[in-house]
Tab-separated table of C-alpha atoms and ligand atoms in Angstrom:
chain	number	residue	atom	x	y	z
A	1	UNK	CA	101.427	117.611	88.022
A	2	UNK	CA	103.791	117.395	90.533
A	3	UNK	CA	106.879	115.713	90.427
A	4	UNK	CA	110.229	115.896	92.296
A	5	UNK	CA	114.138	115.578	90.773
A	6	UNK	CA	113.866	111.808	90.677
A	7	UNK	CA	110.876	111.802	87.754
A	8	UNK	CA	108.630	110.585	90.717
A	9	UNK	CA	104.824	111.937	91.390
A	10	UNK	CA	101.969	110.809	93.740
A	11	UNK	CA	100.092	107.924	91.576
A	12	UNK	CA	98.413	105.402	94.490
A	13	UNK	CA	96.551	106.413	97.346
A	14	UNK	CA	96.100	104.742	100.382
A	15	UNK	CA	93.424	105.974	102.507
A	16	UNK	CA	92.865	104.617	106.228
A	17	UNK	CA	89.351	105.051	106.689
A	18	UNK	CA	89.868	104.454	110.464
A	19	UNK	CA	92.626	103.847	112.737
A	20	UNK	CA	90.135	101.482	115.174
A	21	UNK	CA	90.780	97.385	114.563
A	22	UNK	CA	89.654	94.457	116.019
A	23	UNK	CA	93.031	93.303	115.870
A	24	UNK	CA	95.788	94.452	117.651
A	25	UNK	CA	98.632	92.694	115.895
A	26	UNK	CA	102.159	92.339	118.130
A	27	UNK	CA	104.043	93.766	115.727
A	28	UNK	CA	101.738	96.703	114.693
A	29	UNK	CA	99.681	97.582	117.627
A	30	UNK	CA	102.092	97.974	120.927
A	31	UNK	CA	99.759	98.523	123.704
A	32	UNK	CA	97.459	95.710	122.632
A	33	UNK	CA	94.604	97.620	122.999
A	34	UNK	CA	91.467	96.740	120.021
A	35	UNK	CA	89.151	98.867	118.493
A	36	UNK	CA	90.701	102.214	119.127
A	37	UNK	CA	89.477	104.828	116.887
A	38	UNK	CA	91.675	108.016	116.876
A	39	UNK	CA	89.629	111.198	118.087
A	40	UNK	CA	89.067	113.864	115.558
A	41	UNK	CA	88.449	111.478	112.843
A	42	UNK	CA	87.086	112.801	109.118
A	43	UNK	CA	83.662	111.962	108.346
A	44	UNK	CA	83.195	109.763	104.870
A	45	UNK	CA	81.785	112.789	102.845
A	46	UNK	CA	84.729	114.771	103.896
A	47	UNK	CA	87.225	111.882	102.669
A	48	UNK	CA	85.657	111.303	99.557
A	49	UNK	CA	86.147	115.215	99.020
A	50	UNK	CA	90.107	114.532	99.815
A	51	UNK	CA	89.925	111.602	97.174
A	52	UNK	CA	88.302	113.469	95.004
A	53	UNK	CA	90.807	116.874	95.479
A	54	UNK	CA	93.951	114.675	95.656
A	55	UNK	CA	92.665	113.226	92.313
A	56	UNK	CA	92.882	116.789	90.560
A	57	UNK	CA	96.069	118.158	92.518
A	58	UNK	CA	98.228	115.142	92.584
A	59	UNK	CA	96.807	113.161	89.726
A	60	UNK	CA	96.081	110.158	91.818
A	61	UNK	CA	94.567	106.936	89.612
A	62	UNK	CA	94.401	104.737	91.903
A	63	UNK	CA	93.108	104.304	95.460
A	64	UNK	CA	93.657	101.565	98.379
A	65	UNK	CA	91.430	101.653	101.213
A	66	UNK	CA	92.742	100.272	104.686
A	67	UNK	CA	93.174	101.279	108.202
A	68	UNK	CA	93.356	100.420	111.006
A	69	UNK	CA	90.689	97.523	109.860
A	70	UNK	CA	88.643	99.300	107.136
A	71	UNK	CA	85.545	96.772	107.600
A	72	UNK	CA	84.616	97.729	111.182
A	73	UNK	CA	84.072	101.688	110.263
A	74	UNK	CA	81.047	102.877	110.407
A	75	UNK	CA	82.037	105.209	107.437
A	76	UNK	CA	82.478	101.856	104.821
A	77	UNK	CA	79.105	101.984	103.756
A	78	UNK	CA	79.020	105.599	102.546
A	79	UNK	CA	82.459	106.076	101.629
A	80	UNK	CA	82.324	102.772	99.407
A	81	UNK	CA	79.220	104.407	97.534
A	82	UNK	CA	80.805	107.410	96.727
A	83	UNK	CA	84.580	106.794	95.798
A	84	UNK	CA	83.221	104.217	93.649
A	85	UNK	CA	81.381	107.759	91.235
A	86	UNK	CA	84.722	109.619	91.311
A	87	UNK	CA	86.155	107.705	87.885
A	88	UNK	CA	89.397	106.070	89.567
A	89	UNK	CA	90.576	103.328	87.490
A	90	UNK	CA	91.513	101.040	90.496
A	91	UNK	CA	89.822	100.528	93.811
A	92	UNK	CA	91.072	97.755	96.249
A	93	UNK	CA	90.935	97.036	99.788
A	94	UNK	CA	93.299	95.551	102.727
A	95	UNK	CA	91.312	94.041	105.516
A	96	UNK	CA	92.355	91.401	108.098
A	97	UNK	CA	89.188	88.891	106.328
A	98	UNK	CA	87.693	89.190	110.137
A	99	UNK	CA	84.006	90.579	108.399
A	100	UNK	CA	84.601	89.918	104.996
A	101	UNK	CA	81.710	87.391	105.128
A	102	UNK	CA	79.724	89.850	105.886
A	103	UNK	CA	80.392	92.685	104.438
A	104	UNK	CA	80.961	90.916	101.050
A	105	UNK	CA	77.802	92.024	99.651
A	106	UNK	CA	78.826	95.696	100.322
A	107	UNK	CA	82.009	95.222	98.837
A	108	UNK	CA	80.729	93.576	95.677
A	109	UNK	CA	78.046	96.651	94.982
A	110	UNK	CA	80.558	98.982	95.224
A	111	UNK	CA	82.821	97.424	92.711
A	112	UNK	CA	85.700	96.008	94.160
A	113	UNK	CA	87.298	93.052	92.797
A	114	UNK	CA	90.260	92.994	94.632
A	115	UNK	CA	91.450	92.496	98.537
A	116	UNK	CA	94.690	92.132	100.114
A	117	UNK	CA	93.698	89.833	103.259
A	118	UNK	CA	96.173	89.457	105.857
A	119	UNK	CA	97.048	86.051	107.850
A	120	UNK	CA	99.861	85.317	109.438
A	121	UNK	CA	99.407	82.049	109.831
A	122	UNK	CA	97.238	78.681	109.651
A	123	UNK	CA	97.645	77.682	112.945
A	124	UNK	CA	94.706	79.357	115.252
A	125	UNK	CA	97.270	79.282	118.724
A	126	UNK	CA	99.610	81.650	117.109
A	127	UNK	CA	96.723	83.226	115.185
A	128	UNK	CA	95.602	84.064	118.340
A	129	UNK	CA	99.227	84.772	119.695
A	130	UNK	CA	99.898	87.168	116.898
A	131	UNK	CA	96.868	88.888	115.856
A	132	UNK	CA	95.411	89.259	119.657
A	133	UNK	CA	91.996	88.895	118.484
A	134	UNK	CA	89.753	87.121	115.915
A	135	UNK	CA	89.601	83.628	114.643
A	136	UNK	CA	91.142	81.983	111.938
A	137	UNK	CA	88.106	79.521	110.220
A	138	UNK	CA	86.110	82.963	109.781
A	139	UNK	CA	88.821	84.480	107.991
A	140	UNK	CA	88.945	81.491	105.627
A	141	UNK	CA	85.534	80.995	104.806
A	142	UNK	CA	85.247	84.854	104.215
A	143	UNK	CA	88.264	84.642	101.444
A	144	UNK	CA	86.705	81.287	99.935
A	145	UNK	CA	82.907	83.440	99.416
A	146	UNK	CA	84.582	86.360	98.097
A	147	UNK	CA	86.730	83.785	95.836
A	148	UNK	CA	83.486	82.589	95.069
A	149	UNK	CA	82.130	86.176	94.273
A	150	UNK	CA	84.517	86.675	91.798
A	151	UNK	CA	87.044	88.905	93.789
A	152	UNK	CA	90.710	88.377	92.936
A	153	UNK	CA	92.680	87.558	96.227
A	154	UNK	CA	95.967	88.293	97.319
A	155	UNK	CA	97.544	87.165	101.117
A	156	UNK	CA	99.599	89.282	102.761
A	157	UNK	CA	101.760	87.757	105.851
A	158	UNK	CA	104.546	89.344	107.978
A	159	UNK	CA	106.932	86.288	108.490
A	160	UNK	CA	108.525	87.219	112.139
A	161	UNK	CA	111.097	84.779	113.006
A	162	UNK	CA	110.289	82.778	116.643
A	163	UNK	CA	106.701	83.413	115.874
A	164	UNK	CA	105.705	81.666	112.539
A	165	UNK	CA	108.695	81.383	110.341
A	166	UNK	CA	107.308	77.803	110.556
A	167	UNK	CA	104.386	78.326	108.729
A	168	UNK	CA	105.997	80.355	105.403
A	169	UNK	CA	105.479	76.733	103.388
A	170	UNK	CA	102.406	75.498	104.058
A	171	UNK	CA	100.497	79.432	103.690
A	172	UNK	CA	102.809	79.066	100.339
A	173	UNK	CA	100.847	75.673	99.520
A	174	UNK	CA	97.590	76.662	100.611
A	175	UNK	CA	97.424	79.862	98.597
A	176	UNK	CA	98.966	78.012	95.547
A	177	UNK	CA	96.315	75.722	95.998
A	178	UNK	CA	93.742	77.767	96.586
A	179	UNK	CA	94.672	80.155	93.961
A	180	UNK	CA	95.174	83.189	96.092
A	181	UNK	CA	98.566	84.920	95.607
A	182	UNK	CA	100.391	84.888	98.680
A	183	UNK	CA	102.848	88.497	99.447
A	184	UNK	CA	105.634	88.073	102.373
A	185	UNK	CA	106.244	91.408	103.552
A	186	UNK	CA	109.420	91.682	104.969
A	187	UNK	CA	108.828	93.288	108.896
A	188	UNK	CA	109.352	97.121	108.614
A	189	UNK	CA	110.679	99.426	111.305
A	190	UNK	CA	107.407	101.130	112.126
A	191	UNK	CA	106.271	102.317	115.413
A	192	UNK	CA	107.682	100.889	118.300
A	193	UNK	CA	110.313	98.392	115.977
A	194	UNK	CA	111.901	101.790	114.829
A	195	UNK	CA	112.993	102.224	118.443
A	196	UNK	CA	113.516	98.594	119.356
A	197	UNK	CA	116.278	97.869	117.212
A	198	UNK	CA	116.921	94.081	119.176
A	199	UNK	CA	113.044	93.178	118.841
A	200	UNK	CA	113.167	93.768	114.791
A	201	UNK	CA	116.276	92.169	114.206
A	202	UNK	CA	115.309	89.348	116.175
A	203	UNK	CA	111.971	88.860	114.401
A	204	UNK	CA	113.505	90.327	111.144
A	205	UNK	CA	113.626	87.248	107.694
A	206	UNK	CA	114.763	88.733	104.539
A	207	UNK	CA	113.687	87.844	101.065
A	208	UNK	CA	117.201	85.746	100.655
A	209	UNK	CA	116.354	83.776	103.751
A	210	UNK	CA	112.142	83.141	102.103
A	211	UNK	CA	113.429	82.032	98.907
A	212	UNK	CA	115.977	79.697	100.159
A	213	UNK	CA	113.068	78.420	102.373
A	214	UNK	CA	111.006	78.155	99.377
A	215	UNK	CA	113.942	77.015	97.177
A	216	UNK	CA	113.897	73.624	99.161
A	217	UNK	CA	110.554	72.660	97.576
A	218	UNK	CA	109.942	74.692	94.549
A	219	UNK	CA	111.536	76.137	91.347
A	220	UNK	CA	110.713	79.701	90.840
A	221	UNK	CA	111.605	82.149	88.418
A	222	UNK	CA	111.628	86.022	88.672
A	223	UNK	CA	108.077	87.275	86.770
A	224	UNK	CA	107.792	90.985	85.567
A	225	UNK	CA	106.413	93.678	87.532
A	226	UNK	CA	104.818	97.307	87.154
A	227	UNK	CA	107.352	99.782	86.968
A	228	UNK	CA	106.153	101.286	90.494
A	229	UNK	CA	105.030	97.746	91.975
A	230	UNK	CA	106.826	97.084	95.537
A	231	UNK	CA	106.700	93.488	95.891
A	232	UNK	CA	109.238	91.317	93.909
A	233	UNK	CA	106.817	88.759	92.629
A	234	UNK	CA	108.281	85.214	91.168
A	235	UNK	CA	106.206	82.208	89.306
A	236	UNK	CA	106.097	78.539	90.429
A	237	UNK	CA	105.597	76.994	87.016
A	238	UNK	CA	102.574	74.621	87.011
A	239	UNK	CA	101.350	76.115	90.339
A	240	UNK	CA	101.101	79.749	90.845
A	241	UNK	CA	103.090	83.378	91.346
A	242	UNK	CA	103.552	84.612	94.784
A	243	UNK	CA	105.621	87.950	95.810
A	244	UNK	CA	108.231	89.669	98.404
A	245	UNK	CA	107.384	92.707	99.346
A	246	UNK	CA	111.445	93.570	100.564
A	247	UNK	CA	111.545	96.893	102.021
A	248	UNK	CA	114.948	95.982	103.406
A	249	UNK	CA	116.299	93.897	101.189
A	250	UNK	CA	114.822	95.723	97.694
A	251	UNK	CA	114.576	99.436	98.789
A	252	UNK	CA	111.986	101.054	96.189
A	253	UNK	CA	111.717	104.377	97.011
A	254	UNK	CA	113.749	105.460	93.764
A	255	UNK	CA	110.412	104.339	92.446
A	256	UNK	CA	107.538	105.134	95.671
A	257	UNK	CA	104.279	106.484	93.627
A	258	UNK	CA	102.113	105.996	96.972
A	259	UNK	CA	100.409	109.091	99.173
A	260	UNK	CA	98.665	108.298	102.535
A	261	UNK	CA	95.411	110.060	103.880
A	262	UNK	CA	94.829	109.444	107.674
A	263	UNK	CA	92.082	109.225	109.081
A	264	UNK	CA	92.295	112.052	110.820
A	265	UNK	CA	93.259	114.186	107.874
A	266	UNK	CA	97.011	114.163	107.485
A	267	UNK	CA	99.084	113.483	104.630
A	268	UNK	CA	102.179	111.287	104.745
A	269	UNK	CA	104.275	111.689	101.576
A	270	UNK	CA	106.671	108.780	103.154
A	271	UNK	CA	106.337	105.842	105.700
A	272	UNK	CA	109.904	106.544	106.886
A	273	UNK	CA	109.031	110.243	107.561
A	274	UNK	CA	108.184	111.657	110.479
A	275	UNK	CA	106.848	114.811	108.729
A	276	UNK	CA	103.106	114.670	107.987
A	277	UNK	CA	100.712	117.657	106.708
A	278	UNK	CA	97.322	118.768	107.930
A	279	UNK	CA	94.666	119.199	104.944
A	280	UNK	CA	91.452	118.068	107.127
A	281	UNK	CA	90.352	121.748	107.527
A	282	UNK	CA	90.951	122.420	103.518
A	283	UNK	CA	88.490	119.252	102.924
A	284	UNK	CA	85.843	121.411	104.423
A	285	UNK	CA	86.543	124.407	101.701
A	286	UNK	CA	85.263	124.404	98.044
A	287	UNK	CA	87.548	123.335	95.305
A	288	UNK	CA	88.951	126.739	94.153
A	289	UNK	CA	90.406	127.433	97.463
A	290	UNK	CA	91.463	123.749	98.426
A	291	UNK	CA	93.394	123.122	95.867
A	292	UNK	CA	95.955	125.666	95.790
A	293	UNK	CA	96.490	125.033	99.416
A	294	UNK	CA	96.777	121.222	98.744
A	295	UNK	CA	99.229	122.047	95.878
A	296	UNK	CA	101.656	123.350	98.243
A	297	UNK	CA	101.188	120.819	100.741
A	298	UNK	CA	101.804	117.900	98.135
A	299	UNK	CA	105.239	119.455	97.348
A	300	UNK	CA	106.293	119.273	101.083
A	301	UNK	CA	104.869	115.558	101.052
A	302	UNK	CA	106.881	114.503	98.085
A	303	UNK	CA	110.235	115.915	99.144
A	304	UNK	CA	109.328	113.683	102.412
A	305	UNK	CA	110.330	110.528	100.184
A	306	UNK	CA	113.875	108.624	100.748
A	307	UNK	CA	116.196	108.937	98.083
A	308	UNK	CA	117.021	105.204	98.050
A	309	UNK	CA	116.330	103.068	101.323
A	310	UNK	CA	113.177	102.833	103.760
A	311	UNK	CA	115.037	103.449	107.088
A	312	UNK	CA	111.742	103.448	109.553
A	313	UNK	CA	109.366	105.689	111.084
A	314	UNK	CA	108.073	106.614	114.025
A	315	UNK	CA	104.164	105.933	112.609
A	316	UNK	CA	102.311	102.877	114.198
A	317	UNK	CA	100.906	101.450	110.710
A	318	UNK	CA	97.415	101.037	111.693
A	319	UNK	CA	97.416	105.360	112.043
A	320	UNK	CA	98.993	105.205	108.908
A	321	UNK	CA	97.068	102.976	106.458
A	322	UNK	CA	99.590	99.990	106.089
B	401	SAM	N1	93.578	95.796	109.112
B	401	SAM	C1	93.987	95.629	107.754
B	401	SAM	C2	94.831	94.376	107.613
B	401	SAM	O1	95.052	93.690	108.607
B	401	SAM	O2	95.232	94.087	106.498
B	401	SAM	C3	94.694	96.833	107.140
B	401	SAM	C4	95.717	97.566	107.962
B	401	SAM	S1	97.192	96.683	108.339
B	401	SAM	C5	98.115	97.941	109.170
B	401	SAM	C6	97.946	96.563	106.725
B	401	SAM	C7	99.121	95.662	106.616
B	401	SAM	O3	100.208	96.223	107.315
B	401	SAM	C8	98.906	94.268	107.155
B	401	SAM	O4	99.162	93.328	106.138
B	401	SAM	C9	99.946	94.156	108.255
B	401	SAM	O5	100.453	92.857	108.365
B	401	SAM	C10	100.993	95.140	107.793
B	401	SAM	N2	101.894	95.631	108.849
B	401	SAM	C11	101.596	96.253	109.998
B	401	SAM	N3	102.708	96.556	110.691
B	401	SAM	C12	103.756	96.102	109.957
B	401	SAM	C13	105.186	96.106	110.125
B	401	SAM	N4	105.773	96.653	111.190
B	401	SAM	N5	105.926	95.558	109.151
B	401	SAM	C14	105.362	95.007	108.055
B	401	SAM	N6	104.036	94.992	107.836
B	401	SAM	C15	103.239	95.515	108.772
């Protein structure tokens, strides 16, 4: 196993099965453009080999599939089917809720009980404003069927000040209501926000300024957390939990267990690295000589992680598997 000076080793995967959305959030996507898939990307066989070789070299137990928007790849169907036989004792998935309707049933045979869906927002003007593409009732009625269905559902928003700072309460009351578990993430300095400095701090709200938000209307107390969890999560007695995921404002890289596999075959041992390491050729080698190579590669990827603070990166999130 591989571990570096500060006891930490590669535990969660995240895998972006494509870098192509139907989204092209402001704050994640800078050009705008949808549906972009990057060229060269892996096929689904020759991911579930890295899951499956990552598993053995880095001792990874648990995988998260995103993107880009992991729904609209063409690779979902076969990827799902065969991740699923490779004994991982967690598989989840972050998707912007766009198909979830649809591809519900898909998600359901392959075993997964839990999504991350991201929204922004309940209003459907700056749904549109922000996301720059899809509708908000669809993304609601597909997180009510997969309620339904049995999944466990957790809301991830980006409050951006000037855009929908507004609408941190009621997403807090409708996902207390609706029993989802809502997770601010606090805007990171990814892609073009690591070299706008003015844009991020103007859009930046930090954990303090949520919970005195949420401090106005409910009492909340700090709940316990995994060891290696990133989100600061807190319990409204008599209502619900919901959680902070502050980068900024509660650095965890003392305790980062995640790895990232690109879609087009890189590694990324750190979101606020710009180093990243090529292992889409070794994915087409058998085991005995794959490994060895990956060994080595995992080393480099886990001295790529901060000592104490996320500072940004260069990496447009959707390349990188959010
Ligand atoms: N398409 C899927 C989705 O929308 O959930 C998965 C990919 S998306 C890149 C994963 C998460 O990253 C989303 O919750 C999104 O809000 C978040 N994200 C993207 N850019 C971000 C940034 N600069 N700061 C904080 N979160 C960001």
């Amino acid at each position: 196993m591989i571990v570096d000076r500060q006891g930490r080793r590669f535990r969660n995967l995240r895998i972006s099965l494509t870098s192509a959305c139907n989204y092209a959030c402001t704050y994640c996507v800078p050009n705008g453009k949808r549906l972009v898939a990057a060229q060269d990307e892996l096929s689904a066989e020759a991911m579930v080999r890295g899951v499956a070789y990552l598993i053995e070299a880095a001792g990874i137990e648990r995988l998260r599939i995103t993107g880009g928007e992991p729904l609209v790849s063409p690779k979902l169907e076969t990827f799902m089917r065969e991740v699923g036989q490779l004994g991982l004792s967690d598989i989840s998935l972050t998707t912007n809720g766009q198909l979830l309707a649809r591809k519900l049933p898909l998600l359901l045979d392959a075993g997964i009980r839990r999504l991350n869906v991201s929204l922004d927002t309940l209003d459907p003007v700056a749904f549109r404003r922000i996301a720059r593409g899809g509708d908000l009732p669809t993304v609601l009625d597909g997180m009510r069927q997969a309620r339904a269905a049995g999944m466990n559902i957790k809301v991830n928003m980006v409050p951006l000040r000037g855009q929908n700072l507004d609408q941190v309460m009621p997403l807090l009351d409708y996902c207390l209501e609706q029993g989802y578990e809502l997770r601010f993430i606090e805007l990171m300095r990814m892609g073009h926000l690591a070299s706008d400095g003015n844009g991020f701090l103007q859009q930046f709200v930090s954990l303090q300024q949520l919970l005195a938000l949420i401090g106005e209307r409910y009492e909340y107390l700090q709940a316990d957390a995994p060891m290696d969890a990133t989100a600061v999560r807190y319990h409204i007695p008599s209502h619900g939990y919901f959680g902070v995921i502050a980068n900024e404002s509660v650095p965890f890289c003392r305790t980062c267990s995640r790895l990232r596999l690109s879609s087009t075959g890189w590694l990324h041992g750190c979101l606020s690295s710009s180093n990243r390491h090529y292992v889409g050729d070794l994915l087409n080698k058998p085991r005995h000589e794959a490994l060895p190579a990956l060994q080595g590669l995992l080393m480099k990827a886990l001295g790529d992680k901060q000592d104490i603070a996320f500072s940004g990166g260069a990496t447009v999130m959707k390349i990188i598997g959010g």
